[in-house]
CSV table of C-alpha atoms and ligand atoms in Angstrom, one decimal:
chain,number,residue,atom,x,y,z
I,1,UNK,CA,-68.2,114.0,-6.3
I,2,UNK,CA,-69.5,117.2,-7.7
I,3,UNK,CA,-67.1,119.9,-8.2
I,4,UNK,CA,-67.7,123.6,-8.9
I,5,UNK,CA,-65.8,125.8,-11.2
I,6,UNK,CA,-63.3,128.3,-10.0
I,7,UNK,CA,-62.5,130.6,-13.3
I,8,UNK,CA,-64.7,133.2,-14.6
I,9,UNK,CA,-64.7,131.6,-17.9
I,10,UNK,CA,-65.7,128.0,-17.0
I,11,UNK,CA,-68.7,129.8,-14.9
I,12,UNK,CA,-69.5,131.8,-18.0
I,13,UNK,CA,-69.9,128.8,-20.5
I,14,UNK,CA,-71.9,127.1,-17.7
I,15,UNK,CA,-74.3,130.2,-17.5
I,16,UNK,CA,-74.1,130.2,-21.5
I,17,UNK,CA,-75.5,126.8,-21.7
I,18,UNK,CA,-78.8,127.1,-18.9
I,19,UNK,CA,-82.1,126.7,-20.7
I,20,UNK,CA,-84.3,129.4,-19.1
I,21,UNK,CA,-87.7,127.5,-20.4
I,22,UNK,CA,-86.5,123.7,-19.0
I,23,UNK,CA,-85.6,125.5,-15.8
I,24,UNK,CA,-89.0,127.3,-15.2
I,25,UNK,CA,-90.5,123.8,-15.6
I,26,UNK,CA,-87.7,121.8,-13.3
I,27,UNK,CA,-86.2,124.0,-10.8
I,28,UNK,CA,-88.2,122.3,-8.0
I,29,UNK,CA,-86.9,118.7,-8.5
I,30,UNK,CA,-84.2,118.2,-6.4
I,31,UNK,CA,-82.2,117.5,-9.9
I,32,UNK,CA,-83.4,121.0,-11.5
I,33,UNK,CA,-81.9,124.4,-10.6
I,34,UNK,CA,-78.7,126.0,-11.9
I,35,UNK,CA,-76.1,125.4,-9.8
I,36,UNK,CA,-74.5,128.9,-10.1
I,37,UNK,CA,-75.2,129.9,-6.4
I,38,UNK,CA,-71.5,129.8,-5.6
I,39,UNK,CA,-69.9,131.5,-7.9
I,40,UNK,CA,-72.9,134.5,-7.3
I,41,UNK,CA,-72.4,134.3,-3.4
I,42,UNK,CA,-68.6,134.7,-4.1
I,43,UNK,CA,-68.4,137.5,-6.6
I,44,UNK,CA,-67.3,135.4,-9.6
I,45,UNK,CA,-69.8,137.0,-11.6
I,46,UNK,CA,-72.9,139.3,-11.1
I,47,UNK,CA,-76.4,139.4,-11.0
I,48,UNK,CA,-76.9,141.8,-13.5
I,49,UNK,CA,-74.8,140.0,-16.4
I,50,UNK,CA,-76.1,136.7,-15.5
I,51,UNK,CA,-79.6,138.2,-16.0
I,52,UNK,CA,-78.2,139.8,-19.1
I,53,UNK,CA,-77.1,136.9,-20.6
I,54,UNK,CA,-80.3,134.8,-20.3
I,55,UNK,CA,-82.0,138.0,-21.9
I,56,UNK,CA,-80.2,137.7,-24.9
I,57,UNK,CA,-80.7,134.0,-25.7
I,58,UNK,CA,-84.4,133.8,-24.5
I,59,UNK,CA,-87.9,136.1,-24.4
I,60,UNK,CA,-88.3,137.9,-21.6
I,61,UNK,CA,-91.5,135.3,-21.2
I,62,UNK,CA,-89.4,132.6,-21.1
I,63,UNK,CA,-86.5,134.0,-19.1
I,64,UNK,CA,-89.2,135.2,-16.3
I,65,UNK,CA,-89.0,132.4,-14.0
I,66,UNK,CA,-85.2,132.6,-13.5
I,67,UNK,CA,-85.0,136.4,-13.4
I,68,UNK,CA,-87.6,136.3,-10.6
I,69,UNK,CA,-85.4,133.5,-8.6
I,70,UNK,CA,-82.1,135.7,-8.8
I,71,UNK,CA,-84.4,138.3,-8.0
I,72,UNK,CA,-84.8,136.5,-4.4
I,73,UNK,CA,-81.0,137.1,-4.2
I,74,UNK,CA,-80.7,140.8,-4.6
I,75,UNK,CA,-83.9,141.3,-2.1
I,76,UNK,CA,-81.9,139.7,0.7
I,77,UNK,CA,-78.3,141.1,-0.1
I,78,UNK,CA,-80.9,144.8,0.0
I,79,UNK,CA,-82.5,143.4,3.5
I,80,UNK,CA,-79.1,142.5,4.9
I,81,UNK,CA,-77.6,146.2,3.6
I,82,UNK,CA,-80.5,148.0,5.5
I,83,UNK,CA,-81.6,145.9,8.5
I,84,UNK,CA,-78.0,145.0,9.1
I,85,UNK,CA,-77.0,142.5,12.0
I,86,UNK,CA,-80.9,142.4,12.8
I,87,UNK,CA,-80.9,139.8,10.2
I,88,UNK,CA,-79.4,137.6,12.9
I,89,UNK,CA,-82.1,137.5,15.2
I,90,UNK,CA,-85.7,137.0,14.6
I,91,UNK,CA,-86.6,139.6,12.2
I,92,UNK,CA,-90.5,139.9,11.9
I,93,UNK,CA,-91.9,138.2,15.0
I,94,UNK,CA,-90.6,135.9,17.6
I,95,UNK,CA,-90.2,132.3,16.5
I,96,UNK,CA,-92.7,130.2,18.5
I,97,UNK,CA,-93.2,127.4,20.0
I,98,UNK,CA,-88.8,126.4,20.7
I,99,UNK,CA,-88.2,123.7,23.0
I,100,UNK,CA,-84.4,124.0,22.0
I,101,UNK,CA,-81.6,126.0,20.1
I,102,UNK,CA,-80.0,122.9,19.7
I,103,UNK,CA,-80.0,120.8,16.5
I,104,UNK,CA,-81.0,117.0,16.2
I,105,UNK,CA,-78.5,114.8,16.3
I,106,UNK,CA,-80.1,113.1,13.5
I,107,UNK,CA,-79.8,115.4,11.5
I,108,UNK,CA,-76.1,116.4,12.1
I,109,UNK,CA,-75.4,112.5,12.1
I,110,UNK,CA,-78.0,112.3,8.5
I,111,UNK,CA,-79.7,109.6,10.6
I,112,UNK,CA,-83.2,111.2,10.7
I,113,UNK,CA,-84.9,107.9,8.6
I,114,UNK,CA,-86.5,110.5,5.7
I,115,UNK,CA,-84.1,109.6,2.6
I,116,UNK,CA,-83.9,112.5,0.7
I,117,UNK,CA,-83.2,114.3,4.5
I,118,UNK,CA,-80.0,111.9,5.1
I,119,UNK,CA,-79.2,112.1,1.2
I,120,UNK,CA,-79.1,116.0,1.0
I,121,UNK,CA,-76.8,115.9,4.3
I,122,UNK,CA,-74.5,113.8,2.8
I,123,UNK,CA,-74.5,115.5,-0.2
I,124,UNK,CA,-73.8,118.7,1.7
I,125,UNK,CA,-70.8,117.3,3.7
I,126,UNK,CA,-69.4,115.4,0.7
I,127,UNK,CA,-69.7,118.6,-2.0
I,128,UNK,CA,-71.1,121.6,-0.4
I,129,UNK,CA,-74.5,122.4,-2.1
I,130,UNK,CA,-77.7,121.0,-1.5
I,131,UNK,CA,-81.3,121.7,-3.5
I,132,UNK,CA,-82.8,124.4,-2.4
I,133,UNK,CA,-85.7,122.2,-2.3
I,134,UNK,CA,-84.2,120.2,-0.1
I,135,UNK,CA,-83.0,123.1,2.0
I,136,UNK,CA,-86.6,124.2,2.6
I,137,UNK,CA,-87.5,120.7,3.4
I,138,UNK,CA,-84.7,120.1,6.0
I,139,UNK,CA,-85.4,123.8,7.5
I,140,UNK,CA,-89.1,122.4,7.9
I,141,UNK,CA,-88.1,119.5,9.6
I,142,UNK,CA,-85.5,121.3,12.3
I,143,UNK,CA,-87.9,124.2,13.2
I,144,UNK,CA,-91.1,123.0,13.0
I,145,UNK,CA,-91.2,119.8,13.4
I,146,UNK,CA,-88.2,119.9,15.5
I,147,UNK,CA,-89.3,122.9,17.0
I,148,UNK,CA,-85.6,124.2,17.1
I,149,UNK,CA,-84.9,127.9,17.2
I,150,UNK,CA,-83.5,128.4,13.8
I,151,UNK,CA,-80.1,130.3,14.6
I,152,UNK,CA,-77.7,127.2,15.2
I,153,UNK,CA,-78.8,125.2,12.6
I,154,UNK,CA,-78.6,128.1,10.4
I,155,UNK,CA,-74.9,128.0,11.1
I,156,UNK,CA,-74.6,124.4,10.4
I,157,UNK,CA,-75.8,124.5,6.9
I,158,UNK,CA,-74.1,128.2,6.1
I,159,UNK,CA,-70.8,126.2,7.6
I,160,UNK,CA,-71.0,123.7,5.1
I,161,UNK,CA,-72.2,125.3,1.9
I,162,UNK,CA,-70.1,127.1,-1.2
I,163,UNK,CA,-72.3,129.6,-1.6
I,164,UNK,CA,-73.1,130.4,2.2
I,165,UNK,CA,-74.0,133.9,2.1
I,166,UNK,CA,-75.1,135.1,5.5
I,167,UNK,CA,-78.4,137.0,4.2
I,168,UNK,CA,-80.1,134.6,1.5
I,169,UNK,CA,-79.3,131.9,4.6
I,170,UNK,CA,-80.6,133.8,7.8
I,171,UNK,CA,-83.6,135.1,6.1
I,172,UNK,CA,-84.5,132.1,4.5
I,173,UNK,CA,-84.2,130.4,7.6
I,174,UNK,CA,-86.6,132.9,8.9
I,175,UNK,CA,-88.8,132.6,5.9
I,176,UNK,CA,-89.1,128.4,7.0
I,177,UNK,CA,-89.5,129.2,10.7
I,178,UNK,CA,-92.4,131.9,10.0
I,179,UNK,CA,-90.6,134.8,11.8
I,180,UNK,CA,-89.8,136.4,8.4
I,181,UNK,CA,-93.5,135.3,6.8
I,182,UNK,CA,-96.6,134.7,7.4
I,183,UNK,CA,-96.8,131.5,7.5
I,184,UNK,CA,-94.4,128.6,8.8
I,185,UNK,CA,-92.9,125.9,6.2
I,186,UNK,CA,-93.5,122.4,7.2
I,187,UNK,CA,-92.4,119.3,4.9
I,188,UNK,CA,-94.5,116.6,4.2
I,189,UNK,CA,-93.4,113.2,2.7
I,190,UNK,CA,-96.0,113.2,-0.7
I,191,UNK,CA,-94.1,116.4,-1.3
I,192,UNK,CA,-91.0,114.9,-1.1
I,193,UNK,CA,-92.4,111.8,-3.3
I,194,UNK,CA,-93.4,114.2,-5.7
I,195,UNK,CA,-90.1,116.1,-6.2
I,196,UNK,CA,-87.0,113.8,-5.2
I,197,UNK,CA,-86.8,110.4,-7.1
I,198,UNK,CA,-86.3,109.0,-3.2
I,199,UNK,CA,-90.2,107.7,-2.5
I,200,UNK,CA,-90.7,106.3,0.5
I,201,UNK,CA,-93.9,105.9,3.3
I,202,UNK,CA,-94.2,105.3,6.6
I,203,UNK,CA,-91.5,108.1,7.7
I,204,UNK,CA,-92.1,110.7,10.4
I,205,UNK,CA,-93.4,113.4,8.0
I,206,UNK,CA,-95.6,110.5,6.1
I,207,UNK,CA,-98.8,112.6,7.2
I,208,UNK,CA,-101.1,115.2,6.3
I,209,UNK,CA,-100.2,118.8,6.6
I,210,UNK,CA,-102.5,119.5,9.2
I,211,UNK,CA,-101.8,116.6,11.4
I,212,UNK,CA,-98.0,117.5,10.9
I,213,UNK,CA,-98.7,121.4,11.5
I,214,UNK,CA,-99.7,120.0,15.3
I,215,UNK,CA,-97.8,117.0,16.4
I,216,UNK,CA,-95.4,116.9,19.1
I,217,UNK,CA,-91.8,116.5,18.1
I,218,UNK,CA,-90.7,113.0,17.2
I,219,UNK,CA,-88.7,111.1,19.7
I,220,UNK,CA,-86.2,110.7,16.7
I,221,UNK,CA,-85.6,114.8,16.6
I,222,UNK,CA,-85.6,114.7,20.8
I,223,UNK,CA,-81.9,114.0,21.3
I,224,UNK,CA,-79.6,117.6,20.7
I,225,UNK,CA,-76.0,117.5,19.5
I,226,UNK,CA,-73.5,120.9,20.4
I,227,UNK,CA,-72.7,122.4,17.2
I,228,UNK,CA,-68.1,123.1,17.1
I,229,UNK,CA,-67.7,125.3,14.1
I,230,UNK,CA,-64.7,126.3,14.0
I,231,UNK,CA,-62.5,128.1,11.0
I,232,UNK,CA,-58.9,126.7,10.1
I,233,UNK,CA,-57.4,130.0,8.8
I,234,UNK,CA,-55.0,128.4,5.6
I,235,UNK,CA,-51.8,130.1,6.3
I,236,UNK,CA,-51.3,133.7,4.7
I,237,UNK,CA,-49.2,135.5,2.6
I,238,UNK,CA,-46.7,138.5,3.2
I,239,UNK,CA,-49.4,141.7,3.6
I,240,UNK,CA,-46.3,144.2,2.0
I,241,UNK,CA,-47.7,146.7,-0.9
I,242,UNK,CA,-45.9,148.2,-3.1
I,243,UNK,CA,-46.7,152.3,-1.8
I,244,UNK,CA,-46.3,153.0,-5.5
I,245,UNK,CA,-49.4,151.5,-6.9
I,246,UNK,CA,-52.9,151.3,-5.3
I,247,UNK,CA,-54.2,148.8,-3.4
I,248,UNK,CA,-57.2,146.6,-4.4
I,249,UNK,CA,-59.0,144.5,-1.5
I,250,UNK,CA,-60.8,141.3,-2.5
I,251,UNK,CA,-62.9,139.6,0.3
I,252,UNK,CA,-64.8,136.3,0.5
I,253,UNK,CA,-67.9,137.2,-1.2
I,254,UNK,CA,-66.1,139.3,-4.0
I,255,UNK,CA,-63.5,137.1,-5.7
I,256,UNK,CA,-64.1,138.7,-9.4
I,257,UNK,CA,-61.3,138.0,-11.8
I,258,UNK,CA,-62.8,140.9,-14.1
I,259,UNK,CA,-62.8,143.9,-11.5
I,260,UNK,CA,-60.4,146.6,-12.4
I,261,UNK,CA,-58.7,143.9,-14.4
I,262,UNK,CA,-56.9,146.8,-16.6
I,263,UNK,CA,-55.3,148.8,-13.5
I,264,UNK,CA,-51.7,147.9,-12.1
I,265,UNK,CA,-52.2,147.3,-8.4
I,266,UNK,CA,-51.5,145.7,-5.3
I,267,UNK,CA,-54.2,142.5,-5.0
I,268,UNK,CA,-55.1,141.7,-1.8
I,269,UNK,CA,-57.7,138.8,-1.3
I,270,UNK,CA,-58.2,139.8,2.7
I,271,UNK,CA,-59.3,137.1,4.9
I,272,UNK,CA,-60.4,138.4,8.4
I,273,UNK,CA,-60.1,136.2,11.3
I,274,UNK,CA,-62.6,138.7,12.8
I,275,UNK,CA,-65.4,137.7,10.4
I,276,UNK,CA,-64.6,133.9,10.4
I,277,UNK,CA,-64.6,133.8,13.9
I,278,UNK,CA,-67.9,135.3,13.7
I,279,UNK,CA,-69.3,133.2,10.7
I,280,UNK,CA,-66.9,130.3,10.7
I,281,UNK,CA,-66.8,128.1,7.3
I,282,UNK,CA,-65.9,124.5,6.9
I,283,UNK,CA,-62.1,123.2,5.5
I,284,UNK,CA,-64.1,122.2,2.1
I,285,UNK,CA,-65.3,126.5,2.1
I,286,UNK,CA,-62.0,127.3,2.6
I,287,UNK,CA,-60.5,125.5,-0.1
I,288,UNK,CA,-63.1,126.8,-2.4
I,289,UNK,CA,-62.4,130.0,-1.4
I,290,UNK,CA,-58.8,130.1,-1.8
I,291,UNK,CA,-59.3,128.1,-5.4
I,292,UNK,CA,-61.1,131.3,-6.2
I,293,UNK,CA,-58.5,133.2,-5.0
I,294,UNK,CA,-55.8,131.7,-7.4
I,295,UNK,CA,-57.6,132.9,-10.3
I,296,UNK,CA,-57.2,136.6,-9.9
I,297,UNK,CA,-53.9,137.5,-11.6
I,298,UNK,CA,-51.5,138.0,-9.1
I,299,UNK,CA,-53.4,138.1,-6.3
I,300,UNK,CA,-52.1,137.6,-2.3
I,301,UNK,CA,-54.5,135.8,0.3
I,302,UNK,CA,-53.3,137.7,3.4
I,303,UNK,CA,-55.4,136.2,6.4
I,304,UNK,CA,-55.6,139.4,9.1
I,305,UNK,CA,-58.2,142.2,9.8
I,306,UNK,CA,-57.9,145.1,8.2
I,307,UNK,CA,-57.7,147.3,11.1
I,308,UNK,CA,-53.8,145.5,12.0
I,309,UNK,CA,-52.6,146.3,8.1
I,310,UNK,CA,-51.0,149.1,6.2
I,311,UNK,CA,-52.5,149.0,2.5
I,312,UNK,CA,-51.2,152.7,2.0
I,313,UNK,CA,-53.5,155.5,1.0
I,314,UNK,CA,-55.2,154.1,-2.0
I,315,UNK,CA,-57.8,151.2,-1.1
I,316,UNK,CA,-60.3,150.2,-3.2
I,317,UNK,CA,-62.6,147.1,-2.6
I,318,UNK,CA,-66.2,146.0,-3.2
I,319,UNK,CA,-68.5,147.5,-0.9
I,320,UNK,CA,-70.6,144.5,1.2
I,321,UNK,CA,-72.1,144.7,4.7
I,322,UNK,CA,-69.4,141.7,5.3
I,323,UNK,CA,-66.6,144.9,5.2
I,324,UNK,CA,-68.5,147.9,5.9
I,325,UNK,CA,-65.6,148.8,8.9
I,326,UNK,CA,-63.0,148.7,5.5
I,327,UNK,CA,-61.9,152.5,4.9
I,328,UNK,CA,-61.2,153.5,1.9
I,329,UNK,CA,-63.2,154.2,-2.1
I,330,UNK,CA,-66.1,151.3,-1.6
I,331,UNK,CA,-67.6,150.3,-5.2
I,332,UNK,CA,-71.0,149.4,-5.8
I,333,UNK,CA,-71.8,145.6,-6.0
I,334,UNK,CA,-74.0,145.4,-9.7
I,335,UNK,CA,-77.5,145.5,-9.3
I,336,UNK,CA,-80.1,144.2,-11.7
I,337,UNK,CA,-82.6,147.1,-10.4
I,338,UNK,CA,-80.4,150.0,-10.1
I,339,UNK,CA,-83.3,152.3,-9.8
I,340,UNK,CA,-85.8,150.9,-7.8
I,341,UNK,CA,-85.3,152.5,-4.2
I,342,UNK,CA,-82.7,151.7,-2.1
I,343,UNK,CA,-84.9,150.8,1.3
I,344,UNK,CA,-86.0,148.0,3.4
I,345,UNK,CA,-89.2,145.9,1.9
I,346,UNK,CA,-92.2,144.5,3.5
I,347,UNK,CA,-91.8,141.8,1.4
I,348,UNK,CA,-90.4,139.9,-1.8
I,349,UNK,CA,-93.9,140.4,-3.4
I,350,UNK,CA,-93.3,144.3,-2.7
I,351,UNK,CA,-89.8,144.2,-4.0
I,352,UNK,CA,-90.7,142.2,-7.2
I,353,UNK,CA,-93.2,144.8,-7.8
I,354,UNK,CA,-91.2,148.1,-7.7
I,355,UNK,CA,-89.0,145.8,-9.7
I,356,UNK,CA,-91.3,144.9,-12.4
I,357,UNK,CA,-92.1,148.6,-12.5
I,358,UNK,CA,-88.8,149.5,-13.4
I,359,UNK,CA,-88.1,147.0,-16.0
I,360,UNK,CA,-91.2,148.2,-17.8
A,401,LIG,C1,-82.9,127.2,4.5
A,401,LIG,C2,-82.3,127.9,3.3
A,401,LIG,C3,-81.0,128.3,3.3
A,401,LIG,C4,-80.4,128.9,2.2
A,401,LIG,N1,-79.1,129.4,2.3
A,401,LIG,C5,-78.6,130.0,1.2
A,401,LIG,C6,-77.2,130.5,1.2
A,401,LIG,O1,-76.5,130.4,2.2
A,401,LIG,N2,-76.7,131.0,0.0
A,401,LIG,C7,-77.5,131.1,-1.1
A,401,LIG,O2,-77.0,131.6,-2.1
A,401,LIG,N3,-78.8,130.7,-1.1
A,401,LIG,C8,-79.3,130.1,0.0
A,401,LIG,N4,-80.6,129.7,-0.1
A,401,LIG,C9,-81.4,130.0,-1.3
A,401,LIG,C10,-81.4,128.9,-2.4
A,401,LIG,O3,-81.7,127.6,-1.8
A,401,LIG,C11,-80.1,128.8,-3.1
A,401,LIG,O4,-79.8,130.0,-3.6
A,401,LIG,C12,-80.3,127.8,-4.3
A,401,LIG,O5,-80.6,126.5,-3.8
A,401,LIG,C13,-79.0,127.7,-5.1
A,401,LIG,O6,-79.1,126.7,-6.1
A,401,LIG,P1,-79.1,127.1,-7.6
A,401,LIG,O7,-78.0,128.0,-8.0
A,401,LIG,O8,-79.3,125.9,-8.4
A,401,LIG,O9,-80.5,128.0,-7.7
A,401,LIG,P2,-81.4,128.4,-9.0
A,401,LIG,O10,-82.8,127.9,-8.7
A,401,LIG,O11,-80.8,127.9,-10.2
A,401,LIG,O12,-81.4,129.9,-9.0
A,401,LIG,C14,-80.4,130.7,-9.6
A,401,LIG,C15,-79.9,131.7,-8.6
A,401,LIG,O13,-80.9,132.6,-8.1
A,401,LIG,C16,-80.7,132.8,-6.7
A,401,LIG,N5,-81.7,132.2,-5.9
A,401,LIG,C17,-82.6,131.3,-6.3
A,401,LIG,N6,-83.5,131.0,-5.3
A,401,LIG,C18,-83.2,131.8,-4.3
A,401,LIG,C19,-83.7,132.0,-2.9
A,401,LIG,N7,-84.8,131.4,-2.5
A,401,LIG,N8,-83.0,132.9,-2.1
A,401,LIG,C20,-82.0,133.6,-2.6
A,401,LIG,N9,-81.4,133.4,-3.8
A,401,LIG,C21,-82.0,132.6,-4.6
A,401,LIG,C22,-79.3,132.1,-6.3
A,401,LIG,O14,-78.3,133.0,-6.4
A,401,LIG,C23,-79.3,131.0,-7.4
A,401,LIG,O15,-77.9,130.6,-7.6
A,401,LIG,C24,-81.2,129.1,1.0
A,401,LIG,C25,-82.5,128.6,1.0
A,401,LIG,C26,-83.1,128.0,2.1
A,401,LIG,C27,-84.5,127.5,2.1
């Protein structure tokens, strides 16, 4: 089984050894990409010295490809910042035709006859992560083949994943389902056979793209299943600070061993009930989480919102639209375009632009 790294440094030498070139030219087989998106969506390191650290072993040329893709993530955590909880619902343009919110049983069960669909499922359940390849593929299949408003599934996959991150999933959700683009996503099998090492013919999505743009929804993706996320909070430790040192709050998507590193303080990694109720995350999550959470020096996991605590007059934390009720001195999460403008965007292609601009 896969496992992900959980200290700063093991993330770094993993960074330290992607090949920016082999990446451009592999990142859309389902055995290409990174793998870093967890330890980005939790705050193990940033966007900005990941970027940096590609720069200064490749050409810009070369490192263009991957600086674009992380560029992706900084767009949505900007969208999410501005638009706020209308992320959650259909941003653009109502999501059309649905014939349910509901998500196939087939493909909660990974019973839905595509292999690479039921592989990536497993996958998902047995390590957290999936392709995004796969990702876009699935999304296809539940929304528009499926026809399936794309909310609940959305919180299926974000459940299951590391790096769930509640923008890059909702609005690429909505990206797939064509009420965040122009155009709606749908999967077809000879893409599949051209980018997973699982070939097959003769599946449900073994047709054209314009016969599957039109066809009714396959019996297989008829039958719904009721989705029961639920969070198990792990069990939490004593909330007491010390009123003679400041307090520094740590949250699920900022888990950064490096932060104030040199400051004596009281670490609190603050796991709000509120928000997991909200955006519940699966045992496996949890665990990860917490793992990450060992690694900060001295560090408590105190499970309780922040509106029932007393962390004294001096709170600091990482501001995030996750905590944006937190009171207290909010730092800025690192961006890799500081100084292009801090507004919503029509679009990536607008954002990458201004970005481009910038970097000039
Ligand atoms: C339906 C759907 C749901 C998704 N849900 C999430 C999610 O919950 N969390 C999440 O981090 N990403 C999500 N993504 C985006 C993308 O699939 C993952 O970031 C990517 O698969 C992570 O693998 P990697 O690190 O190997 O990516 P790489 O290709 O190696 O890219 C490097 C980094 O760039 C960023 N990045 C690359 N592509 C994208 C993208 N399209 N959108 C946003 N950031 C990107 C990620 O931080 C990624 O780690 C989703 C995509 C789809 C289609």
């Amino acid at each position: 089984m896969e496992s992900f790294a959980v200290s700063r440094q093991d993330v770094l030498d993993q960074v330290s050894r992607i090949n920016a070139g082999r990446y451009a030219r592999t990142r859309n087989f389902t055995d290409g990409g990174t793998r870093i998106s967890p330890y980005l969506t939790r705050g193990l390191v940033t966007l900005p010295e990941i970027r940096d650290q590609i720069l200064a072993r490749h050409t810009p040329s070369q490192a263009y490809k991957f600086v674009f893709e992380l560029t992706w993530r900084e767009y949505w955590q900007r969208e999410w910042t501005f638009l706020g909880d209308r992320i959650f619902s259909d941003v653009k343009r109502e999501q059309h035709p649905v014939s349910s919110r509901r998500i196939p049983r087939a493909v909660l069960d990974a019973e839905t006859g595509v292999d690479a669909f039921d592989t990536a499922i497993h996958g998902l359940y047995d390590t957290g992560y999936m392709h995004n390849h796969e990702r876009m593929w699935l999304a296809g299949l539940i929304c528009n083949l499926g026809r399936t408003h794309w909310w609940e599934p959305a919180r299926w996959l974000y459940y299951h994943l590391l790096d769930g991150d509640p923008a890059s999933n909702s609005l690429s959700w909505q990206w797939v389902a064509g009420t965040n683009s122009h155009k709606k996503y749908v999967p077809a099998q000879q893409n599949i056979n051209k980018y997973s090492p699982l070939r097959q013919h003769g599946t449900i999505i073994d047709h054209g793209y314009g016969v599957l743009a039109e066809m009714a929804v396959p019996d297989l993706l008829a039958e719904r299943a009721d989705l029961d996320l639920q969070w198990s909070p792990p069990p939490s430790d004593d909330p007491s600070i010390d009123p003679a040192k400041p307090t520094l709050l740590y949250h699920s998507f900022w888990l950064n061993t490096a932060w104030r590193d040199n400051v004596d303080a009281n670490r609190i990694v603050l796991l709000e009930p509120s928000w997991f109720a909200r955006f519940p995350v699966s045992p496996m999550v949890t665990d990860y989480l917490l793992r990450c959470a060992r690694e900060i020096p001295g560090a408590r996991v105190v499970v309780a919102d922040f509106d029932d605590l007393d962390l004294g007059q001096d709170v600091t934390f990482m501001g995030h639209p996750s905590v944006s009720h937190w009171r207290g001195t909010a730092d800025e999460m690192p961006l890799m375009f500081p100084d292009v403008p801090k507004k919503s965007y029509a679009s990536f292609t607008s954002f990458w632009k201004q970005c481009e601009k910038t970097s000039r």
